[in-house]
Short mmCIF file of C-alpha atoms and ligand atoms in Angstrom, two decimals:
data_model
loop_
_atom_site.label_atom_id
_atom_site.label_comp_id
_atom_site.label_asym_id
_atom_site.label_seq_id
_atom_site.Cartn_x
_atom_site.Cartn_y
_atom_site.Cartn_z
CA UNK A 1437 0.08 0.23 0.02
CA UNK A 1438 2.86 2.27 0.71
CA UNK A 1439 4.06 1.57 -2.85
CA UNK A 1440 0.60 2.53 -4.29
CA UNK A 1441 0.72 5.76 -2.19
CA UNK A 1442 3.88 6.60 -3.43
CA UNK A 1443 2.78 6.14 -7.18
CA UNK A 1444 -0.22 8.12 -6.52
CA UNK A 1445 1.85 10.99 -4.91
CA UNK A 1446 4.18 11.00 -7.88
CA UNK A 1447 1.06 11.21 -9.89
CA UNK A 1448 -0.16 14.15 -8.37
CA UNK A 1449 3.21 15.72 -8.44
CA UNK A 1450 3.70 15.18 -11.98
CA UNK A 1451 2.58 18.89 -13.23
CA UNK A 1452 -0.34 16.77 -14.80
CA UNK A 1453 -2.92 19.18 -13.56
CA UNK A 1454 -6.61 19.29 -15.16
CA UNK A 1455 -7.05 21.89 -17.52
CA UNK A 1456 -10.47 23.67 -17.70
CA UNK A 1457 -12.01 20.58 -16.40
CA UNK A 1458 -14.65 20.81 -13.62
CA UNK A 1459 -16.23 17.99 -11.71
CA UNK A 1460 -19.24 16.19 -13.26
CA UNK A 1461 -22.47 18.01 -12.91
CA UNK A 1462 -25.12 16.56 -10.79
CA UNK A 1463 -28.07 16.26 -12.85
CA UNK A 1464 -31.85 14.93 -12.80
CA UNK A 1465 -32.28 11.50 -14.32
CA UNK A 1466 -35.40 12.26 -16.21
CA UNK A 1467 -34.87 11.31 -19.89
CA UNK A 1468 -35.42 7.85 -20.96
CA UNK A 1469 -32.32 5.82 -22.07
CA UNK A 1470 -32.01 5.79 -25.75
CA UNK A 1471 -31.40 2.12 -27.06
CA UNK A 1472 -29.09 2.22 -30.25
CA UNK A 1473 -31.38 0.26 -32.88
CA UNK A 1474 -30.32 -3.25 -34.05
CA UNK A 1475 -28.83 -2.63 -37.44
CA UNK A 1476 -30.90 -4.37 -40.47
CA UNK A 1477 -29.15 -6.52 -42.60
CA UNK A 1478 -29.84 -8.52 -45.73
CA UNK A 1479 -28.45 -12.00 -46.69
CA UNK A 1480 -26.65 -12.08 -50.09
CA UNK A 1481 -25.33 -15.52 -51.29
CA UNK A 1482 -24.81 -16.54 -47.52
CA UNK A 1483 -23.21 -13.36 -46.38
CA UNK A 1484 -25.00 -11.23 -43.80
CA UNK A 1485 -24.65 -7.48 -45.27
CA UNK A 1486 -24.90 -4.42 -43.04
CA UNK A 1487 -24.38 -1.07 -44.38
CA UNK A 1488 -22.98 2.05 -42.14
CA UNK A 1489 -22.95 5.86 -43.33
CA UNK A 1490 -20.84 8.10 -41.31
CA UNK A 1491 -22.44 11.44 -41.45
CA UNK A 1492 -22.86 14.86 -39.58
CA UNK A 1493 -26.10 15.76 -37.65
CA UNK A 1494 -27.13 17.53 -34.60
CA UNK A 1495 -28.32 16.07 -31.31
CA UNK A 1496 -29.73 16.81 -28.02
CA UNK A 1497 -27.02 15.26 -25.65
CA UNK A 1498 -28.15 17.55 -22.83
CA UNK A 1499 -31.83 18.44 -22.83
CA UNK A 1500 -32.78 21.75 -24.50
CA UNK A 1501 -29.30 22.21 -26.07
CA UNK A 1502 -28.67 21.39 -29.92
CA UNK A 1503 -25.04 20.13 -30.40
CA UNK A 1504 -23.34 19.54 -33.90
CA UNK A 1505 -22.38 15.81 -33.84
CA UNK A 1506 -21.15 12.95 -36.01
CA UNK A 1507 -22.73 9.43 -36.20
CA UNK A 1508 -23.36 6.51 -38.16
CA UNK A 1509 -27.02 6.38 -39.96
CA UNK A 1510 -27.89 9.01 -37.64
CA UNK A 1511 -26.67 12.08 -35.60
CA UNK A 1512 -24.87 10.39 -32.86
CA UNK A 1513 -23.45 6.84 -32.22
CA UNK A 1514 -24.63 4.11 -34.52
CA UNK A 1515 -26.75 1.22 -34.74
CA UNK A 1516 -25.75 -2.06 -33.05
CA UNK A 1517 -24.60 -4.61 -35.50
CA UNK A 1518 -25.32 -8.39 -34.40
CA UNK A 1519 -24.19 -11.67 -35.82
CA UNK A 1520 -23.46 -15.43 -34.96
CA UNK A 1521 -20.31 -17.13 -34.88
CA UNK A 1522 -19.63 -19.06 -38.12
CA UNK A 1523 -21.70 -16.46 -40.14
CA UNK A 1524 -19.76 -14.50 -43.10
CA UNK A 1525 -20.57 -10.86 -42.89
CA UNK A 1526 -19.86 -7.80 -44.98
CA UNK A 1527 -20.38 -4.05 -44.19
CA UNK A 1528 -20.73 -1.36 -46.72
CA UNK A 1529 -19.21 1.61 -45.15
CA UNK A 1530 -19.99 4.86 -46.78
CA UNK A 1531 -18.27 8.16 -45.71
CA UNK A 1532 -20.45 11.31 -45.84
CA UNK A 1533 -18.26 13.28 -43.73
CA UNK A 1534 -16.01 16.15 -45.03
CA UNK A 1535 -12.90 14.43 -44.18
CA UNK A 1536 -11.28 11.07 -44.33
CA UNK A 1537 -12.26 8.28 -41.73
CA UNK A 1538 -12.04 4.61 -41.04
CA UNK A 1539 -14.29 2.01 -39.25
CA UNK A 1540 -12.28 -0.35 -36.95
CA UNK A 1541 -14.02 -3.52 -35.75
CA UNK A 1542 -12.59 -3.40 -32.33
CA UNK A 1543 -12.06 -6.87 -30.57
CA UNK A 1544 -12.84 -8.85 -33.82
CA UNK A 1545 -10.49 -11.42 -35.20
CA UNK A 1546 -10.10 -10.75 -38.86
CA UNK A 1547 -7.79 -10.33 -41.70
CA UNK A 1548 -5.85 -7.16 -41.31
CA UNK A 1549 -7.08 -5.82 -44.69
CA UNK A 1550 -10.47 -5.70 -43.21
CA UNK A 1551 -9.47 -4.41 -39.68
CA UNK A 1552 -10.49 -0.72 -40.61
CA UNK A 1553 -7.29 0.87 -39.08
CA UNK A 1554 -5.38 3.77 -40.66
CA UNK A 1555 -4.42 1.78 -43.67
CA UNK A 1556 -8.07 1.59 -44.81
CA UNK A 1557 -9.03 4.94 -44.61
CA UNK A 1558 -12.19 5.85 -46.69
CA UNK A 1559 -12.33 9.11 -48.62
CA UNK A 1560 -15.23 11.36 -48.41
CA UNK A 1561 -17.92 10.40 -50.80
CA UNK A 1562 -16.53 6.69 -51.06
CA UNK A 1563 -17.64 3.35 -49.61
CA UNK A 1564 -15.43 0.47 -48.22
CA UNK A 1565 -16.45 -3.03 -48.29
CA UNK A 1566 -14.82 -5.29 -45.62
CA UNK A 1567 -15.87 -9.08 -45.35
CA UNK A 1568 -14.93 -11.60 -42.87
CA UNK A 1569 -16.24 -14.68 -41.20
CA UNK A 1570 -17.19 -14.48 -37.35
CA UNK A 1571 -14.80 -17.13 -35.87
CA UNK A 1572 -14.72 -16.11 -32.07
CA UNK A 1573 -16.79 -16.58 -28.91
CA UNK A 1574 -19.81 -14.47 -28.18
CA UNK A 1575 -18.95 -11.04 -26.95
CA UNK A 1576 -19.68 -7.44 -26.85
CA UNK A 1577 -17.56 -5.77 -29.49
CA UNK A 1578 -17.75 -2.31 -30.92
CA UNK A 1579 -16.81 -0.22 -33.79
CA UNK A 1580 -15.15 3.23 -34.34
CA UNK A 1581 -13.01 5.43 -36.55
CA UNK A 1582 -9.34 5.05 -36.50
CA UNK A 1583 -8.00 7.67 -38.92
CA UNK A 1584 -4.37 8.35 -38.68
CA UNK A 1585 -3.92 11.09 -35.73
CA UNK A 1586 -7.66 11.81 -35.92
CA UNK A 1587 -9.18 8.94 -33.84
CA UNK A 1588 -9.83 11.13 -30.79
CA UNK A 1589 -11.81 13.73 -32.69
CA UNK A 1590 -13.83 11.14 -34.73
CA UNK A 1591 -14.94 9.25 -31.73
CA UNK A 1592 -15.50 12.08 -29.59
CA UNK A 1593 -17.72 13.79 -32.10
CA UNK A 1594 -20.03 10.58 -31.77
CA UNK A 1595 -18.79 7.96 -34.20
CA UNK A 1596 -19.06 4.69 -32.39
CA UNK A 1597 -21.35 1.82 -32.13
CA UNK A 1598 -21.84 -1.96 -30.73
CA UNK A 1599 -21.21 -5.04 -32.57
CA UNK A 1600 -22.66 -8.19 -30.63
CA UNK A 1601 -21.73 -11.65 -31.30
CA UNK A 1602 -23.66 -14.71 -30.50
CA UNK A 1603 -22.66 -18.59 -30.06
CA UNK A 1604 -24.28 -21.57 -28.98
CA UNK A 1605 -23.16 -21.04 -25.38
CA UNK A 1606 -24.40 -17.48 -25.31
CA UNK A 1607 -27.80 -18.47 -26.87
CA UNK A 1608 -28.21 -21.36 -24.28
CA UNK A 1609 -27.05 -19.40 -21.34
CA UNK A 1610 -29.38 -18.28 -18.30
CA UNK A 1611 -28.68 -14.52 -18.87
CA UNK A 1612 -31.20 -11.85 -19.87
CA UNK A 1613 -31.06 -11.69 -23.54
CA UNK A 1614 -33.83 -9.47 -24.84
CA UNK A 1615 -32.11 -6.64 -26.53
CA UNK A 1616 -32.93 -3.04 -25.17
CA UNK A 1617 -35.36 -4.65 -22.52
CA UNK A 1618 -33.19 -6.61 -20.01
CA UNK A 1619 -30.19 -6.87 -22.06
CA UNK A 1620 -29.24 -3.28 -22.30
CA UNK A 1621 -26.28 -1.39 -24.10
CA UNK A 1622 -24.82 1.17 -21.98
CA UNK A 1623 -22.11 3.29 -24.03
CA UNK A 1624 -20.57 5.51 -21.09
CA UNK A 1625 -18.68 8.98 -22.45
CA UNK A 1626 -17.99 12.10 -21.22
CA UNK A 1627 -17.96 15.75 -22.90
CA UNK A 1628 -17.22 19.32 -22.59
CA UNK A 1629 -19.80 21.55 -24.22
CA UNK A 1630 -18.86 25.23 -24.75
CA UNK A 1631 -20.97 28.32 -24.00
CA UNK A 1632 -22.83 27.52 -27.40
CA UNK A 1633 -23.41 23.99 -26.41
CA UNK A 1634 -21.00 22.60 -28.87
CA UNK A 1635 -18.26 19.84 -28.29
CA UNK A 1636 -15.11 20.97 -27.30
CA UNK A 1637 -11.88 18.92 -27.40
CA UNK A 1638 -9.14 20.05 -24.90
CA UNK A 1639 -6.08 19.46 -26.96
CA UNK A 1640 -3.72 21.95 -25.20
CA UNK A 1641 -1.70 18.98 -24.03
CA UNK A 1642 -3.10 18.41 -20.69
CA UNK A 1643 -2.97 14.83 -19.63
CA UNK A 1644 -4.64 12.41 -20.09
CA UNK A 1645 -6.59 14.02 -22.70
CA UNK A 1646 -10.28 15.55 -22.45
CA UNK A 1647 -12.19 14.85 -19.07
CA UNK A 1648 -15.58 15.95 -19.50
CA UNK A 1649 -18.15 17.28 -16.99
CA UNK A 1650 -20.96 16.15 -18.93
CA UNK A 1651 -21.49 12.19 -18.74
CA UNK A 1652 -23.54 10.58 -21.22
CA UNK A 1653 -25.32 6.93 -21.63
CA UNK A 1654 -25.92 6.13 -25.23
CA UNK A 1655 -25.78 9.79 -26.02
CA UNK A 1656 -27.98 11.08 -23.25
CA UNK A 1657 -27.34 12.88 -20.05
CA UNK A 1658 -29.29 11.91 -17.03
CA UNK A 1659 -30.90 8.64 -18.46
CA UNK A 1660 -33.13 6.37 -16.72
CA UNK A 1661 -34.09 2.67 -17.91
CA UNK A 1662 -37.44 1.23 -17.06
CA UNK A 1663 -36.56 -2.40 -15.58
CA UNK A 1664 -39.27 -5.02 -16.12
CA UNK A 1665 -37.63 -8.16 -14.85
CA UNK A 1666 -35.92 -9.40 -11.79
CA UNK A 1667 -32.45 -9.14 -13.46
CA UNK A 1668 -31.04 -6.65 -16.03
CA UNK A 1669 -27.80 -7.15 -17.90
CA UNK A 1670 -25.89 -4.13 -18.73
CA UNK A 1671 -23.36 -4.20 -21.47
CA UNK A 1672 -21.03 -1.51 -20.57
CA UNK A 1673 -18.77 0.14 -22.74
CA UNK A 1674 -16.14 2.97 -22.18
CA UNK A 1675 -16.65 4.89 -25.06
CA UNK A 1676 -14.70 7.79 -23.69
CA UNK A 1677 -11.74 9.28 -25.13
CA UNK A 1678 -9.68 9.49 -21.84
CA UNK A 1679 -11.68 8.82 -18.60
CA UNK A 1680 -11.44 5.71 -16.68
CA UNK A 1681 -14.70 4.94 -14.81
CA UNK A 1682 -15.22 2.52 -11.80
CA UNK A 1683 -18.74 1.48 -12.35
CA UNK A 1684 -21.25 -0.24 -9.87
CA UNK A 1685 -23.92 0.47 -7.29
CA UNK A 1686 -23.91 1.91 -3.96
CA UNK A 1687 -26.50 -0.11 -2.71
CA UNK A 1688 -25.84 -3.72 -4.11
CA UNK A 1689 -23.47 -6.14 -5.78
CA UNK A 1690 -23.78 -7.38 -9.36
CA UNK A 1691 -22.65 -10.33 -11.16
CA UNK A 1692 -19.83 -9.71 -13.64
CA UNK A 1693 -20.57 -12.19 -16.48
CA UNK A 1694 -18.44 -11.02 -19.48
CA UNK A 1695 -15.33 -9.21 -20.12
CA UNK A 1696 -14.24 -7.62 -23.51
CA UNK A 1697 -13.80 -10.96 -25.43
CA UNK A 1698 -16.98 -12.70 -24.02
CA UNK A 1699 -18.25 -15.05 -21.21
CA UNK A 1700 -16.17 -15.73 -18.00
CA UNK A 1701 -15.89 -19.18 -16.83
CA UNK A 1702 -18.49 -18.31 -14.20
CA UNK A 1703 -20.08 -15.21 -12.82
CA UNK A 1704 -18.14 -13.13 -10.46
CA UNK A 1705 -20.00 -11.25 -7.52
CA UNK A 1706 -18.32 -7.80 -7.37
CA UNK A 1707 -19.15 -4.24 -6.04
CA UNK A 1708 -17.69 -2.67 -9.10
CA UNK A 1709 -15.73 -2.99 -12.44
CA UNK A 1710 -13.18 -0.54 -13.71
CA UNK A 1711 -13.36 0.25 -17.29
CA UNK A 1712 -10.64 1.96 -19.23
CA UNK A 1713 -11.20 3.60 -22.54
CA UNK A 1714 -12.07 0.86 -25.14
CA UNK A 1715 -12.89 -1.80 -22.11
CA UNK A 1716 -16.29 -3.81 -21.89
CA UNK A 1717 -17.88 -5.73 -19.30
CA UNK A 1718 -21.23 -7.44 -19.05
CA UNK A 1719 -23.01 -7.31 -15.75
CA UNK A 1720 -26.01 -8.48 -14.45
CA UNK A 1721 -28.06 -6.50 -11.62
CA UNK A 1722 -30.77 -7.75 -9.44
CA UNK A 1723 -33.94 -5.26 -8.73
CA UNK A 1724 -36.77 -5.58 -6.23
CA UNK A 1725 -40.20 -4.54 -7.49
CA UNK A 1726 -40.88 -0.81 -7.39
CA UNK A 1727 -37.38 0.11 -6.25
CA UNK A 1728 -34.82 2.77 -7.91
CA UNK A 1729 -31.05 2.46 -7.99
CA UNK A 1730 -28.22 4.22 -9.70
CA UNK A 1731 -25.41 2.92 -11.82
CA UNK A 1732 -22.59 5.15 -10.07
CA UNK A 1733 -18.97 5.75 -10.72
CA UNK A 1734 -16.80 5.56 -7.67
CA UNK A 1735 -13.62 7.33 -7.20
CA UNK A 1736 -10.89 5.41 -8.97
CA UNK A 1737 -8.47 3.71 -6.53
CA UNK A 1738 -4.96 2.04 -7.05
CA UNK A 1739 -4.09 -0.17 -4.05
CA UNK A 1740 -6.53 1.68 -1.86
CA UNK A 1741 -5.43 5.30 -2.75
CA UNK A 1742 -7.82 7.52 -4.74
CA UNK A 1743 -6.45 8.32 -8.36
CA UNK A 1744 -6.43 11.89 -8.96
CA UNK A 1745 -8.75 13.42 -11.41
CA UNK A 1746 -6.11 14.78 -13.46
CA UNK A 1747 -5.03 11.18 -14.32
CA UNK A 1748 -8.39 10.07 -15.74
CA UNK A 1749 -9.40 9.21 -12.19
CA UNK A 1750 -12.94 10.42 -10.97
CA UNK A 1751 -14.81 12.30 -8.74
CA UNK A 1752 -17.94 10.34 -7.86
CA UNK A 1753 -21.30 10.57 -9.82
CA UNK A 1754 -23.96 8.86 -10.96
CA UNK A 1755 -24.41 7.55 -14.32
CA UNK A 1756 -27.52 5.87 -15.32
CA UNK A 1757 -30.80 5.40 -13.32
CA UNK A 1758 -32.55 2.09 -13.24
CA UNK A 1759 -36.47 2.07 -12.26
CA UNK A 1760 -37.96 -1.19 -11.44
CA UNK A 1761 -41.65 -1.76 -12.27
CA UNK A 1762 -44.11 -2.76 -9.67
CA UNK A 1763 -44.23 -6.23 -10.93
CA UNK A 1764 -41.32 -8.01 -12.39
CA UNK A 1765 -41.08 -10.86 -14.57
CA UNK A 1766 -38.64 -13.76 -13.15
CA UNK A 1767 -35.17 -14.01 -14.35
CA UNK A 1768 -33.02 -17.00 -13.68
CA UNK A 1769 -29.73 -16.98 -11.71
CA UNK A 1770 -26.84 -16.17 -14.38
CA UNK A 1771 -25.52 -19.45 -15.62
CA UNK A 1772 -23.95 -21.03 -18.52
CA UNK A 1773 -21.93 -23.97 -19.93
CA UNK A 1774 -18.82 -23.48 -22.05
CA UNK A 1775 -19.19 -23.35 -25.75
CA UNK A 1776 -18.65 -26.21 -28.06
CA UNK A 1777 -15.41 -24.41 -29.18
CA UNK A 1778 -14.18 -23.92 -25.80
CA UNK A 1779 -11.18 -26.33 -26.19
CA UNK A 1780 -9.95 -24.99 -29.50
CA UNK A 1781 -10.35 -21.57 -28.30
CA UNK A 1782 -8.12 -22.26 -25.02
CA UNK A 1783 -4.86 -20.51 -24.64
CA UNK A 1784 -2.09 -22.26 -22.78
CA UNK A 1785 0.66 -20.61 -21.19
CA UNK A 1786 3.15 -23.56 -21.84
CA UNK A 1787 2.43 -23.24 -25.55
CA UNK A 1788 4.29 -19.89 -25.36
CA UNK A 1789 7.38 -19.73 -27.60
CA UNK A 1790 8.19 -16.08 -27.99
CA UNK A 1791 8.25 -13.26 -25.33
CA UNK A 1792 8.02 -9.71 -26.20
CA UNK A 1793 8.61 -6.46 -24.18
CA UNK A 1794 6.47 -3.27 -24.61
CA UNK A 1795 7.23 -0.32 -22.32
CA UNK A 1796 4.87 2.63 -22.52
CA UNK A 1797 6.13 5.95 -21.28
CA UNK A 1798 4.06 9.19 -21.67
CA UNK A 1799 4.18 9.41 -25.71
CA UNK A 1800 5.75 6.28 -27.04
CA UNK A 1801 6.03 2.39 -26.82
CA UNK A 1802 9.54 1.09 -26.66
CA UNK A 1803 10.92 4.43 -27.22
CA UNK A 1804 9.17 4.81 -30.87
CA UNK A 1805 6.18 6.84 -32.08
CA UNK A 1806 3.72 5.32 -34.50
CA UNK A 1807 5.12 5.20 -38.11
CA UNK A 1808 2.77 3.83 -40.60
CA UNK A 1809 5.40 2.51 -42.87
CA UNK A 1810 7.31 0.54 -40.08
CA UNK A 1811 6.68 -2.91 -38.82
CA UNK A 1812 7.41 -3.11 -35.05
CA UNK A 1813 6.65 -6.64 -34.60
CA UNK A 1814 6.55 -9.70 -36.69
CA UNK A 1815 4.55 -12.49 -35.48
CA UNK A 1816 4.27 -16.11 -36.92
CA UNK A 1817 0.99 -17.79 -37.47
CA UNK A 1818 0.19 -20.50 -34.94
CA UNK A 1819 2.57 -19.12 -32.44
CA UNK A 1820 1.45 -18.19 -28.84
CA UNK A 1821 3.29 -15.48 -27.56
CA UNK A 1822 3.70 -13.62 -24.28
CA UNK A 1823 3.61 -9.92 -24.41
CA UNK A 1824 5.10 -8.24 -21.00
CA UNK A 1825 3.60 -4.77 -21.15
CA UNK A 1826 4.31 -1.97 -18.61
CA UNK A 1827 3.67 1.43 -18.27
CA UNK A 1828 7.19 2.90 -17.12
CA UNK A 1829 6.04 6.27 -16.09
CA UNK A 1830 3.79 6.97 -13.18
CA UNK A 1831 0.81 7.34 -15.49
CA UNK A 1832 -1.75 4.67 -16.43
CA UNK A 1833 -2.52 3.50 -20.07
CA UNK A 1834 -5.17 1.47 -21.72
CA UNK A 1835 -3.43 -1.13 -23.82
CA UNK A 1836 -5.07 -2.60 -26.86
CA UNK A 1837 -4.12 -5.13 -29.23
CA UNK A 1838 -6.12 -5.62 -32.60
CA UNK A 1839 -7.01 -9.11 -34.03
CA UNK A 1840 -6.75 -11.30 -30.77
CA UNK A 1841 -8.42 -11.60 -27.61
CA UNK A 1842 -5.67 -12.05 -24.69
CA UNK A 1843 -5.51 -13.63 -21.34
CA UNK A 1844 -3.82 -11.72 -18.57
CA UNK A 1845 -1.44 -14.22 -17.01
CA UNK A 1846 -0.33 -11.99 -14.23
CA UNK A 1847 0.18 -8.66 -12.89
CA UNK A 1848 3.30 -8.02 -11.21
CA UNK A 1849 3.77 -11.73 -10.85
CA UNK A 1850 0.33 -12.28 -9.14
CA UNK A 1851 -2.36 -14.14 -10.69
CA UNK A 1852 -4.93 -11.72 -12.38
CA UNK A 1853 -8.04 -10.50 -10.38
CA UNK A 1854 -11.38 -12.36 -11.61
CA UNK A 1855 -12.25 -9.41 -13.75
CA UNK A 1856 -9.26 -9.60 -15.49
CA UNK A 1857 -9.30 -13.32 -15.91
CA UNK A 1858 -11.73 -13.57 -19.01
CA UNK A 1859 -10.80 -12.75 -22.66
CA UNK A 1860 -9.58 -9.26 -23.03
CA UNK A 1861 -8.51 -7.02 -25.95
CA UNK A 1862 -7.83 -3.80 -23.85
CA UNK A 1863 -6.39 -3.74 -20.50
CA UNK A 1864 -5.94 -0.74 -17.81
CA UNK A 1865 -2.14 -0.64 -17.08
CA UNK A 1866 -1.70 0.73 -13.48
CA UNK A 1867 1.51 2.59 -13.44
CA UNK A 1868 4.83 0.61 -13.08
CA UNK A 1869 3.06 -2.69 -13.15
CA UNK A 1870 4.00 -5.43 -15.51
CA UNK A 1871 1.06 -7.22 -17.16
CA UNK A 1872 2.00 -10.66 -18.73
CA UNK A 1873 -0.42 -11.04 -21.75
CA UNK A 1874 -0.74 -14.54 -23.60
CA UNK A 1875 -1.98 -14.29 -27.12
CA UNK A 1876 -2.19 -16.36 -30.29
CA UNK A 1877 -2.40 -15.54 -33.98
CA UNK A 1878 -4.43 -18.19 -35.51
CA UNK A 1879 -4.62 -17.61 -39.05
CA UNK A 1880 -4.83 -14.66 -41.54
CA UNK A 1881 -1.25 -13.90 -42.55
CA UNK A 1882 -0.43 -11.01 -44.61
CA UNK A 1883 3.14 -9.72 -44.70
CA UNK A 1884 2.31 -6.45 -46.22
CA UNK A 1885 -0.69 -5.32 -43.97
CA UNK A 1886 -0.38 -4.64 -40.39
CA UNK A 1887 -2.55 -4.60 -37.32
CA UNK A 1888 -2.23 -2.16 -34.47
CA UNK A 1889 -1.35 -2.17 -30.97
CA UNK A 1890 -1.53 0.96 -28.93
CA UNK A 1891 -2.97 3.01 -25.95
CA UNK A 1892 -6.65 3.43 -25.98
CA UNK A 1893 -6.63 6.71 -24.32
CA UNK A 1894 -7.22 8.17 -27.71
CA UNK A 1895 -5.18 11.40 -27.14
CA UNK A 1896 -2.16 9.21 -26.56
CA UNK A 1897 -3.17 7.25 -29.38
CA UNK A 1898 -3.03 10.14 -31.81
CA UNK A 1899 0.21 11.50 -30.37
CA UNK A 1900 1.85 8.32 -31.60
CA UNK A 1901 1.60 5.70 -28.91
CA UNK A 1902 0.82 2.93 -31.36
CA UNK A 1903 2.88 0.34 -33.16
CA UNK A 1904 2.05 -2.16 -35.91
CA UNK A 1905 2.63 -5.79 -36.02
CA UNK A 1906 2.27 -8.17 -39.16
CA UNK A 1907 1.21 -12.02 -38.90
CA UNK A 1908 3.39 -14.11 -41.33
CA UNK A 1909 3.93 -17.62 -42.52
CA UNK A 1910 6.56 -19.68 -40.71
CA UNK A 1911 10.06 -18.36 -42.17
CA UNK A 1912 8.45 -15.49 -43.83
CA UNK A 1913 9.74 -12.00 -43.54
CA UNK A 1914 7.64 -8.75 -42.90
CA UNK A 1915 6.91 -7.11 -46.08
CA UNK A 1916 6.80 -3.53 -47.22
CA UNK A 1917 3.83 -1.57 -45.49
CA UNK A 1918 2.34 0.72 -47.53
CA UNK A 1919 2.46 4.11 -45.84
CA UNK A 1920 -0.64 6.33 -46.69
CA UNK A 1921 0.10 9.86 -48.10
CA UNK A 1922 -0.10 11.46 -45.04
CA UNK A 1923 2.60 9.23 -43.75
CA UNK A 1924 4.16 9.26 -40.41
CU1 C2O B 335 -10.64 0.51 -30.52
CU2 C2O B 335 -7.03 0.47 -32.48
O1 C2O B 335 -8.93 0.57 -31.42
CU1 CU B 336 -1.96 6.00 -22.63
#
């Protein structure tokens, strides 16, 4: 604990003072939670085809205030895409914005050319058509732009949506599963609105990026959801650019059932769950007839010490109100059995043949800034690797790897806490601790097209806290990565 206190004191002393940020406002919770619509799709020659158009619009993020925003197929956020394991999907991504964007499928296992990173930008007026087969467990994934150096701005303006995957285990599970009713997406984001009610991004170099005093769920401030069953499943996504939340309830525990990449082995009873930008968690909450409770963000702690607000820590505030009806339909205890694919999906530490080190300072990874024309890591298909990741400065980061779901083997040598024991693609790095991640590149080799790994605090990412890896056949070398014109 003394060590943790020292880290936090170092954090506070780091001249990392919040800029113009004020604490989150207390608000009334009297607007019904908006549920992103399920995206329509059509099946063409066995492929499920979606379409998404990035566009400009105007939204009422705060009641009575008109804010210029960006969204997919609407003014803010985007529809929820949904597909089954084994299905082939395609998405027609059209860019109706005045500048290039891209759409990355965060958490998805797919070929690098379909990944939607900075190498797959879509010019204004153009349509990009990625296609791939869903080949991973049921999970709450998401999609968002990833244009070179502009990700923070595009996500902050509102471009993001959920991509839900189902499989045999999730469909048979005793878990609430009626979308928008007892299986509720909750995208948590924070904003700064200027005097005209317009989105403001603090890009004045203050760590850790913009921390807003307006907290939204699915694009609404002060939202409530009417609960009509004994249990409700919340699919939580931290879609913020910089803020880390510690989400839970002051008056009850909840069951954590899934992390980024899918279901845990069994539910974990917990008070709260910490979500850094990019992370997801599925929790099941129990309600009594007629009662009201609020999803709350607690002050973030490291080893029992509150993390300063300036570091993406929190003052405490409410996020979403749940109002139970006077009569609730019964819901079973959360339970499920492993998927039919569990054996083939399993990663085993003893299979690891490569260990790599990733050291994050305040701007770079392993002393390098992102270069679109440079391959930082070459991995061989079929190999299981250990990535040792550490923030070497007294500041946290949110480390994300494209293409794979990894397992956290240990944190500073200790086994991971239960909330880090499931499938993950993004992990909060407490300062100056070593996270050993186990990952495997199953297929999809392409020596000429990289995937990304980066900090998901989007200002850090855009500053260059990102690197590229390619997956190659045994004995193959990395090729020449095409550097788009804006280069590095
Ligand atoms: Cu959610 Cu590389 O990003
Ligand atoms: Cu970072």
